[in-house]
Amino acid sequence: MDMHLDDVAVEDNEGESQYEARVGDEMAFLAYERAGDRIIFIHTQVPEALEGHGIATKLAHTALEEARARHLRVTPLCPYVAGYIRRHQEYLDLVDQVDRARVLKG
């Protein structure tokens, strides 16, 4: 599949509670739940045809940037998002102290 990551748009589908990235007929998503001023990232799924193109990274980055802009606390139950935060610790301040140890130890 020939694609450039800059051409992949990530959108927050609030009705489905997920960030979505569509490429052709395929869709990758990052599912979440909202609870007051908290966003709980639950699961990231990327179709096999889209794997290895950085789409999960773009989903996580976009979702965390929007969480920061909206002043939301982040609970990264999704292992991919937790790993992303571990690799990009500029987002660690969005995570409550109680969850930070779990995120950092992997």
PDB file of C-alpha atoms in Angstrom:
ATOM      1  CA  MET A   1       0.000   0.000   0.000  1.00  0.00           C
ATOM      2  CA  ASP A   2       1.471   3.344  -1.052  1.00  0.00           C
ATOM      3  CA  MET A   3       0.668   6.036   1.487  1.00  0.00           C
ATOM      4  CA  HIS A   4       2.254   8.951   3.274  1.00  0.00           C
ATOM      5  CA  LEU A   5       1.516   9.439   6.970  1.00  0.00           C
ATOM      6  CA  ASP A   6       0.979  13.192   6.487  1.00  0.00           C
ATOM      7  CA  ASP A   7      -1.977  12.313   4.259  1.00  0.00           C
ATOM      8  CA  VAL A   8      -3.651  10.250   7.000  1.00  0.00           C
ATOM      9  CA  ALA A   9      -6.199  12.278   8.972  1.00  0.00           C
ATOM     10  CA  VAL A  10      -7.138  11.306  12.515  1.00  0.00           C
ATOM     11  CA  GLU A  11     -10.613  12.288  13.646  1.00  0.00           C
ATOM     12  CA  ASP A  12     -12.346  12.031  17.001  1.00  0.00           C
ATOM     13  CA  ASN A  13     -15.597  10.162  16.408  1.00  0.00           C
ATOM     14  CA  GLU A  14     -17.244  11.090  19.707  1.00  0.00           C
ATOM     15  CA  GLY A  15     -20.388   9.117  18.847  1.00  0.00           C
ATOM     16  CA  GLU A  16     -18.345   5.909  18.715  1.00  0.00           C
ATOM     17  CA  SER A  17     -15.871   7.018  21.419  1.00  0.00           C
ATOM     18  CA  GLN A  18     -12.845   6.452  19.247  1.00  0.00           C
ATOM     19  CA  TYR A  19     -10.175   8.259  17.298  1.00  0.00           C
ATOM     20  CA  GLU A  20     -10.204   7.015  13.718  1.00  0.00           C
ATOM     21  CA  ALA A  21      -7.748   6.987  10.830  1.00  0.00           C
ATOM     22  CA  ARG A  22      -9.119   5.869   7.479  1.00  0.00           C
ATOM     23  CA  VAL A  23      -6.988   4.794   4.545  1.00  0.00           C
ATOM     24  CA  GLY A  24      -9.007   3.615   1.565  1.00  0.00           C
ATOM     25  CA  ASP A  25     -11.462   1.008   2.826  1.00  0.00           C
ATOM     26  CA  GLU A  26      -9.444   0.325   5.992  1.00  0.00           C
ATOM     27  CA  MET A  27      -9.860   1.993   9.381  1.00  0.00           C
ATOM     28  CA  ALA A  28      -7.565   2.025  12.391  1.00  0.00           C
ATOM     29  CA  PHE A  29      -8.911   3.259  15.715  1.00  0.00           C
ATOM     30  CA  LEU A  30      -8.110   4.095  19.319  1.00  0.00           C
ATOM     31  CA  ALA A  31     -11.120   3.409  21.546  1.00  0.00           C
ATOM     32  CA  TYR A  32     -11.723   5.442  24.684  1.00  0.00           C
ATOM     33  CA  GLU A  33     -14.218   6.212  27.425  1.00  0.00           C
ATOM     34  CA  ARG A  34     -14.866   9.647  28.885  1.00  0.00           C
ATOM     35  CA  ALA A  35     -15.573  10.140  32.584  1.00  0.00           C
ATOM     36  CA  GLY A  36     -15.822  13.795  33.593  1.00  0.00           C
ATOM     37  CA  ASP A  37     -12.414  15.408  33.086  1.00  0.00           C
ATOM     38  CA  ARG A  38     -10.819  12.024  32.348  1.00  0.00           C
ATOM     39  CA  ILE A  39     -10.224  10.099  29.142  1.00  0.00           C
ATOM     40  CA  ILE A  40      -9.515   6.390  29.448  1.00  0.00           C
ATOM     41  CA  PHE A  41      -7.714   4.916  26.446  1.00  0.00           C
ATOM     42  CA  ILE A  42      -8.856   1.309  26.125  1.00  0.00           C
ATOM     43  CA  HIS A  43      -7.700  -0.284  22.879  1.00  0.00           C
ATOM     44  CA  THR A  44      -5.815   0.501  19.680  1.00  0.00           C
ATOM     45  CA  GLN A  45      -6.526  -1.561  16.587  1.00  0.00           C
ATOM     46  CA  VAL A  46      -4.791  -1.291  13.229  1.00  0.00           C
ATOM     47  CA  PRO A  47      -5.841  -3.549  10.348  1.00  0.00           C
ATOM     48  CA  GLU A  48      -3.087  -5.803   9.053  1.00  0.00           C
ATOM     49  CA  ALA A  49      -3.032  -3.934   5.723  1.00  0.00           C
ATOM     50  CA  LEU A  50      -2.112  -0.711   7.574  1.00  0.00           C
ATOM     51  CA  GLU A  51       0.425  -2.113  10.038  1.00  0.00           C
ATOM     52  CA  GLY A  52       3.953  -0.764   9.977  1.00  0.00           C
ATOM     53  CA  HIS A  53       3.051   2.688   8.630  1.00  0.00           C
ATOM     54  CA  GLY A  54       3.020   4.611  11.920  1.00  0.00           C
ATOM     55  CA  ILE A  55      -0.753   4.913  12.106  1.00  0.00           C
ATOM     56  CA  ALA A  56      -1.016   3.740  15.730  1.00  0.00           C
ATOM     57  CA  THR A  57       1.620   6.334  16.611  1.00  0.00           C
ATOM     58  CA  LYS A  58      -0.372   9.041  14.874  1.00  0.00           C
ATOM     59  CA  LEU A  59      -3.571   7.945  16.673  1.00  0.00           C
ATOM     60  CA  ALA A  60      -1.846   8.056  20.086  1.00  0.00           C
ATOM     61  CA  HIS A  61      -0.128  11.387  19.393  1.00  0.00           C
ATOM     62  CA  THR A  62      -3.340  13.049  18.201  1.00  0.00           C
ATOM     63  CA  ALA A  63      -5.405  11.698  21.099  1.00  0.00           C
ATOM     64  CA  LEU A  64      -2.842  12.822  23.696  1.00  0.00           C
ATOM     65  CA  GLU A  65      -2.484  16.271  22.129  1.00  0.00           C
ATOM     66  CA  GLU A  66      -6.266  16.687  22.221  1.00  0.00           C
ATOM     67  CA  ALA A  67      -6.391  15.450  25.835  1.00  0.00           C
ATOM     68  CA  ARG A  68      -3.837  18.143  26.741  1.00  0.00           C
ATOM     69  CA  ALA A  69      -5.740  20.849  24.836  1.00  0.00           C
ATOM     70  CA  ARG A  70      -8.981  19.856  26.574  1.00  0.00           C
ATOM     71  CA  HIS A  71      -7.292  19.671  30.029  1.00  0.00           C
ATOM     72  CA  LEU A  72      -8.207  15.999  30.438  1.00  0.00           C
ATOM     73  CA  ARG A  73      -6.512  13.524  32.767  1.00  0.00           C
ATOM     74  CA  VAL A  74      -5.353  10.380  30.945  1.00  0.00           C
ATOM     75  CA  THR A  75      -5.714   6.773  32.060  1.00  0.00           C
ATOM     76  CA  PRO A  76      -3.785   4.633  29.542  1.00  0.00           C
ATOM     77  CA  LEU A  77      -5.267   1.146  29.915  1.00  0.00           C
ATOM     78  CA  CYS A  78      -4.345   0.453  26.283  1.00  0.00           C
ATOM     79  CA  PRO A  79      -0.835  -1.088  26.237  1.00  0.00           C
ATOM     80  CA  TYR A  80       0.044   0.782  23.042  1.00  0.00           C
ATOM     81  CA  VAL A  81      -0.829   4.194  24.505  1.00  0.00           C
ATOM     82  CA  ALA A  82       0.980   3.351  27.757  1.00  0.00           C
ATOM     83  CA  GLY A  83       4.072   2.400  25.713  1.00  0.00           C
ATOM     84  CA  TYR A  84       3.793   5.574  23.657  1.00  0.00           C
ATOM     85  CA  ILE A  85       3.753   7.664  26.849  1.00  0.00           C
ATOM     86  CA  ARG A  86       6.742   5.697  28.171  1.00  0.00           C
ATOM     87  CA  ARG A  87       8.646   6.604  24.971  1.00  0.00           C
ATOM     88  CA  HIS A  88       7.337  10.207  24.908  1.00  0.00           C
ATOM     89  CA  GLN A  89       7.444  11.289  28.527  1.00  0.00           C
ATOM     90  CA  GLU A  90       6.318  14.823  27.694  1.00  0.00           C
ATOM     91  CA  TYR A  91       2.815  13.319  28.099  1.00  0.00           C
ATOM     92  CA  LEU A  92       3.509  11.802  31.527  1.00  0.00           C
ATOM     93  CA  ASP A  93       2.107  14.896  33.273  1.00  0.00           C
ATOM     94  CA  LEU A  94      -1.344  13.988  31.876  1.00  0.00           C
ATOM     95  CA  VAL A  95      -1.274  10.690  33.790  1.00  0.00           C
ATOM     96  CA  ASP A  96      -2.218  10.551  37.494  1.00  0.00           C
ATOM     97  CA  GLN A  97       0.598   9.671  39.883  1.00  0.00           C
ATOM     98  CA  VAL A  98      -1.056   6.344  40.737  1.00  0.00           C
ATOM     99  CA  ASP A  99      -0.879   5.239  37.068  1.00  0.00           C
ATOM    100  CA  ARG A 100       2.603   6.616  36.303  1.00  0.00           C
ATOM    101  CA  ALA A 101       4.509   3.748  37.928  1.00  0.00           C
ATOM    102  CA  ARG A 102       2.550   1.226  35.846  1.00  0.00           C
ATOM    103  CA  VAL A 103       3.200   3.214  32.665  1.00  0.00           C
ATOM    104  CA  LEU A 104       6.913   3.626  33.363  1.00  0.00           C
ATOM    105  CA  LYS A 105       7.633   0.018  34.278  1.00  0.00           C
ATOM    106  CA  GLY A 106       5.779  -1.329  31.266  1.00  0.00           C
TER     107      GLY A 106
END
